[in-house]
């Protein structure tokens, strides 16, 4: 992957507000992420606020909209071209809501990380994203939830788990309050930590 001492090039894929992207950028600034740097941010939604965060940090951004590409295969071809041109070494899905095909995930095997807002294998897979995950957790009455960072393979939320952190559900929680607590206590902590660990291990040849 990378020669020792050189920072790995990270592309972050987003769809929304980009608070996880912000956590990554802050972690880079604070030296929590030392082994890589974000060199590209791509959104699959028009006008995602995450792109404003990237621009504010001086990072190149792009939008690739599936319907303008004419379908999944063309979308992935464009995405892939951009990632290669960027000489991407690690892809981070930070609130990226498109599902990637088997061909794509195989091509980038062990080089895509995703953050999911539950303790996998609970409340994950197709249809579980964003606020829906927290609605399902509250409907089921769990007392503990959390977040998971995992490698991405062809099974939605099915790849190898890299890190997890538990978060307590509080009486009176709404999906919104729970989502916020899971982000603050878990997602923004474990995503930067997992990125650094994966890159550092790779650079050390482990
Ligand atoms: C985050 O909670 C992330 O875990 C979730 O979407 C939110 C994006 O917020 N991702 C998924 O549900 C993926 N299945 P952000 O744009 O502020 O980082």
Tab-separated table of C-alpha atoms and ligand atoms in Angstrom:
chain	number	residue	atom	x	y	z
A	1	UNK	CA	0.000	0.000	0.000
A	2	UNK	CA	2.243	2.824	1.236
A	3	UNK	CA	5.867	3.386	1.911
A	4	UNK	CA	6.769	4.072	5.514
A	5	UNK	CA	6.502	7.673	6.657
A	6	UNK	CA	4.404	8.795	3.699
A	7	UNK	CA	0.750	9.627	4.361
A	8	UNK	CA	-1.828	7.413	2.670
A	9	UNK	CA	-4.297	9.202	0.397
A	10	UNK	CA	-7.842	8.940	1.756
A	11	UNK	CA	-11.039	9.563	-0.230
A	12	UNK	CA	-14.176	10.136	1.849
A	13	UNK	CA	-17.577	9.394	0.300
A	14	UNK	CA	-20.553	11.271	1.746
A	15	UNK	CA	-24.269	11.871	1.199
A	16	UNK	CA	-25.328	14.331	3.897
A	17	UNK	CA	-24.292	16.620	6.699
A	18	UNK	CA	-20.785	15.295	7.025
A	19	UNK	CA	-20.279	15.322	10.789
A	20	UNK	CA	-18.205	12.143	10.467
A	21	UNK	CA	-16.138	13.780	7.728
A	22	UNK	CA	-15.619	16.701	10.125
A	23	UNK	CA	-14.479	14.293	12.844
A	24	UNK	CA	-11.911	12.853	10.412
A	25	UNK	CA	-10.649	16.319	9.416
A	26	UNK	CA	-10.444	17.390	13.071
A	27	UNK	CA	-8.585	14.174	13.937
A	28	UNK	CA	-6.066	14.886	11.189
A	29	UNK	CA	-5.496	18.383	12.556
A	30	UNK	CA	-5.171	17.072	16.103
A	31	UNK	CA	-2.692	14.352	15.112
A	32	UNK	CA	-5.044	11.473	15.942
A	33	UNK	CA	-4.812	10.528	12.266
A	34	UNK	CA	-1.113	10.665	11.391
A	35	UNK	CA	-0.764	7.964	8.770
A	36	UNK	CA	-3.115	9.391	6.152
A	37	UNK	CA	-4.695	12.540	4.795
A	38	UNK	CA	-8.013	13.246	3.116
A	39	UNK	CA	-7.282	14.187	-0.491
A	40	UNK	CA	-10.769	13.922	-2.022
A	41	UNK	CA	-14.410	14.087	-0.888
A	42	UNK	CA	-17.159	12.772	-3.187
A	43	UNK	CA	-20.909	13.110	-2.678
A	44	UNK	CA	-23.645	11.093	-4.378
A	45	UNK	CA	-26.233	13.790	-3.453
A	46	UNK	CA	-26.502	17.299	-4.855
A	47	UNK	CA	-25.659	20.057	-2.390
A	48	UNK	CA	-24.594	17.823	0.516
A	49	UNK	CA	-23.403	20.033	3.377
A	50	UNK	CA	-20.428	17.695	3.791
A	51	UNK	CA	-18.934	19.230	0.631
A	52	UNK	CA	-18.963	22.672	2.246
A	53	UNK	CA	-16.982	21.256	5.164
A	54	UNK	CA	-14.453	19.764	2.740
A	55	UNK	CA	-14.155	22.995	0.767
A	56	UNK	CA	-13.621	24.932	4.001
A	57	UNK	CA	-10.683	22.607	4.686
A	58	UNK	CA	-9.301	23.152	1.167
A	59	UNK	CA	-9.985	19.610	-0.014
A	60	UNK	CA	-11.008	18.873	-3.641
A	61	UNK	CA	-14.666	17.834	-3.915
A	62	UNK	CA	-16.899	16.216	-6.523
A	63	UNK	CA	-20.542	15.295	-6.947
A	64	UNK	CA	-21.497	12.153	-8.840
A	65	UNK	CA	-25.239	11.743	-9.159
A	66	UNK	CA	-26.483	8.291	-10.079
A	67	UNK	CA	-29.393	9.483	-12.151
A	68	UNK	CA	-27.174	11.777	-14.190
A	69	UNK	CA	-24.811	8.869	-14.832
A	70	UNK	CA	-27.658	6.667	-16.050
A	71	UNK	CA	-27.378	3.845	-13.516
A	72	UNK	CA	-25.259	1.995	-10.990
A	73	UNK	CA	-22.593	0.665	-13.388
A	74	UNK	CA	-21.882	4.057	-14.950
A	75	UNK	CA	-21.976	5.695	-11.505
A	76	UNK	CA	-19.369	3.277	-10.188
A	77	UNK	CA	-17.232	3.644	-13.302
A	78	UNK	CA	-17.058	7.406	-12.803
A	79	UNK	CA	-16.441	7.014	-9.090
A	80	UNK	CA	-13.711	4.490	-9.729
A	81	UNK	CA	-12.062	6.769	-12.305
A	82	UNK	CA	-12.030	9.624	-9.816
A	83	UNK	CA	-10.609	7.460	-7.042
A	84	UNK	CA	-7.850	6.161	-9.307
A	85	UNK	CA	-6.998	9.604	-10.576
A	86	UNK	CA	-6.737	10.697	-6.942
A	87	UNK	CA	-4.395	7.717	-6.309
A	88	UNK	CA	-6.694	6.745	-3.439
A	89	UNK	CA	-5.349	4.182	-1.002
A	90	UNK	CA	-8.221	4.106	1.494
A	91	UNK	CA	-11.899	4.881	0.886
A	92	UNK	CA	-14.000	5.902	3.886
A	93	UNK	CA	-17.788	5.811	3.675
A	94	UNK	CA	-18.882	8.518	6.109
A	95	UNK	CA	-22.653	8.665	5.906
A	96	UNK	CA	-22.558	7.484	2.272
A	97	UNK	CA	-25.947	6.028	1.474
A	98	UNK	CA	-25.422	4.345	-1.923
A	99	UNK	CA	-24.869	0.607	-1.869
A	100	UNK	CA	-21.752	-0.436	-3.799
A	101	UNK	CA	-21.728	-3.465	-6.104
A	102	UNK	CA	-19.795	-6.674	-5.631
A	103	UNK	CA	-17.501	-5.746	-8.540
A	104	UNK	CA	-16.642	-2.431	-6.896
A	105	UNK	CA	-16.137	-3.796	-3.387
A	106	UNK	CA	-13.943	-6.629	-4.719
A	107	UNK	CA	-11.783	-4.206	-6.630
A	108	UNK	CA	-11.226	-2.216	-3.434
A	109	UNK	CA	-11.155	-5.202	-1.091
A	110	UNK	CA	-9.910	-4.310	2.440
A	111	UNK	CA	-9.535	-0.714	1.281
A	112	UNK	CA	-13.047	0.550	2.101
A	113	UNK	CA	-14.150	1.377	5.663
A	114	UNK	CA	-17.741	2.209	6.642
A	115	UNK	CA	-19.245	3.672	9.807
A	116	UNK	CA	-22.638	2.241	10.789
A	117	UNK	CA	-24.716	3.678	13.656
A	118	UNK	CA	-25.483	0.445	15.549
A	119	UNK	CA	-23.687	-2.504	17.091
A	120	UNK	CA	-23.548	-4.843	14.079
A	121	UNK	CA	-25.141	-7.413	13.670
A	122	UNK	CA	-28.091	-5.532	15.200
A	123	UNK	CA	-30.070	-3.079	13.069
A	124	UNK	CA	-27.949	-3.301	9.941
A	125	UNK	CA	-28.151	-4.346	6.304
A	126	UNK	CA	-30.306	-3.046	3.466
A	127	UNK	CA	-32.825	-0.435	4.616
A	128	UNK	CA	-31.036	0.380	7.868
A	129	UNK	CA	-29.453	3.795	7.529
A	130	UNK	CA	-29.447	7.131	9.309
A	131	UNK	CA	-32.362	7.824	11.625
A	132	UNK	CA	-34.073	4.544	10.664
A	133	UNK	CA	-31.447	2.615	12.606
A	134	UNK	CA	-32.236	4.512	15.799
A	135	UNK	CA	-36.007	4.239	15.240
A	136	UNK	CA	-35.606	0.463	14.990
A	137	UNK	CA	-33.404	0.280	18.093
A	138	UNK	CA	-35.932	2.262	20.154
A	139	UNK	CA	-38.871	0.221	18.782
A	140	UNK	CA	-37.083	-2.972	19.868
A	141	UNK	CA	-36.436	-1.531	23.315
A	142	UNK	CA	-32.690	-2.119	23.462
A	143	UNK	CA	-30.884	-0.568	26.456
A	144	UNK	CA	-27.540	-0.420	24.702
A	145	UNK	CA	-26.731	0.523	21.131
A	146	UNK	CA	-23.611	2.040	19.562
A	147	UNK	CA	-21.601	2.244	16.378
A	148	UNK	CA	-19.422	-0.042	14.262
A	149	UNK	CA	-16.582	0.529	11.819
A	150	UNK	CA	-16.152	-2.310	9.350
A	151	UNK	CA	-14.522	-3.160	6.052
A	152	UNK	CA	-16.962	-3.104	3.164
A	153	UNK	CA	-17.654	-6.208	1.110
A	154	UNK	CA	-20.542	-7.220	-1.171
A	155	UNK	CA	-22.922	-7.806	1.769
A	156	UNK	CA	-24.411	-4.548	3.113
A	157	UNK	CA	-22.835	-4.016	6.579
A	158	UNK	CA	-21.447	-7.573	6.330
A	159	UNK	CA	-17.686	-7.004	6.154
A	160	UNK	CA	-15.083	-7.624	8.846
A	161	UNK	CA	-15.575	-5.533	11.984
A	162	UNK	CA	-12.688	-3.184	12.816
A	163	UNK	CA	-14.014	-1.351	15.897
A	164	UNK	CA	-17.207	-0.928	17.932
A	165	UNK	CA	-18.327	1.245	20.823
A	166	UNK	CA	-21.438	0.856	22.955
A	167	UNK	CA	-23.735	3.737	23.945
A	168	UNK	CA	-26.504	3.612	26.566
A	169	UNK	CA	-30.091	4.347	25.566
A	170	UNK	CA	-31.605	6.888	28.020
A	171	UNK	CA	-35.228	7.041	29.198
A	172	UNK	CA	-37.177	9.416	26.968
A	173	UNK	CA	-34.756	9.130	24.036
A	174	UNK	CA	-36.138	9.999	20.610
A	175	UNK	CA	-34.481	8.764	17.403
A	176	UNK	CA	-32.916	12.216	17.123
A	177	UNK	CA	-31.473	12.370	20.658
A	178	UNK	CA	-30.191	8.820	20.360
A	179	UNK	CA	-28.634	9.519	16.964
A	180	UNK	CA	-26.809	12.523	18.365
A	181	UNK	CA	-25.483	10.590	21.402
A	182	UNK	CA	-24.307	7.697	19.220
A	183	UNK	CA	-22.484	10.166	16.966
A	184	UNK	CA	-20.854	12.087	19.822
A	185	UNK	CA	-19.936	9.136	22.040
A	186	UNK	CA	-19.164	6.520	19.417
A	187	UNK	CA	-19.007	7.430	15.709
A	188	UNK	CA	-16.768	10.488	15.937
A	189	UNK	CA	-14.427	8.566	18.254
A	190	UNK	CA	-14.093	5.193	16.574
A	191	UNK	CA	-14.017	6.273	12.930
A	192	UNK	CA	-10.816	8.369	13.158
A	193	UNK	CA	-9.279	5.782	15.492
A	194	UNK	CA	-10.034	2.930	13.068
A	195	UNK	CA	-8.650	4.862	10.095
A	196	UNK	CA	-5.376	5.474	11.909
A	197	UNK	CA	-5.120	1.890	13.101
A	198	UNK	CA	-5.773	0.358	9.679
A	199	UNK	CA	-3.289	2.673	7.940
A	200	UNK	CA	-0.607	2.365	10.612
A	201	UNK	CA	-0.860	-1.424	10.576
A	202	UNK	CA	-0.622	-1.447	6.819
A	203	UNK	CA	2.383	0.821	6.782
A	204	UNK	CA	4.060	-1.402	9.354
A	205	UNK	CA	3.350	-4.342	7.046
A	206	UNK	CA	1.078	-6.171	9.494
B	1	LIG	C1	-24.192	8.734	10.504
B	1	LIG	O1	-24.937	8.477	11.670
B	1	LIG	C2	-23.696	7.433	9.895
B	1	LIG	O2	-23.318	6.484	10.839
B	1	LIG	C3	-24.928	7.005	9.139
B	1	LIG	O3	-25.441	8.183	8.560
B	1	LIG	C4	-25.101	9.290	9.403
B	1	LIG	C5	-24.398	10.325	8.565
B	1	LIG	O4	-24.141	11.499	9.290
B	1	LIG	N1	-24.606	5.997	8.165
B	1	LIG	C6	-25.408	4.989	7.873
B	1	LIG	O5	-26.504	4.836	8.360
B	1	LIG	C7	-24.842	3.996	6.854
B	1	LIG	N2	-25.607	2.785	6.853
B	1	LIG	P1	-23.023	12.524	8.844
B	1	LIG	O6	-23.271	12.873	7.378
B	1	LIG	O7	-23.250	13.724	9.725
B	1	LIG	O8	-21.661	11.912	9.053
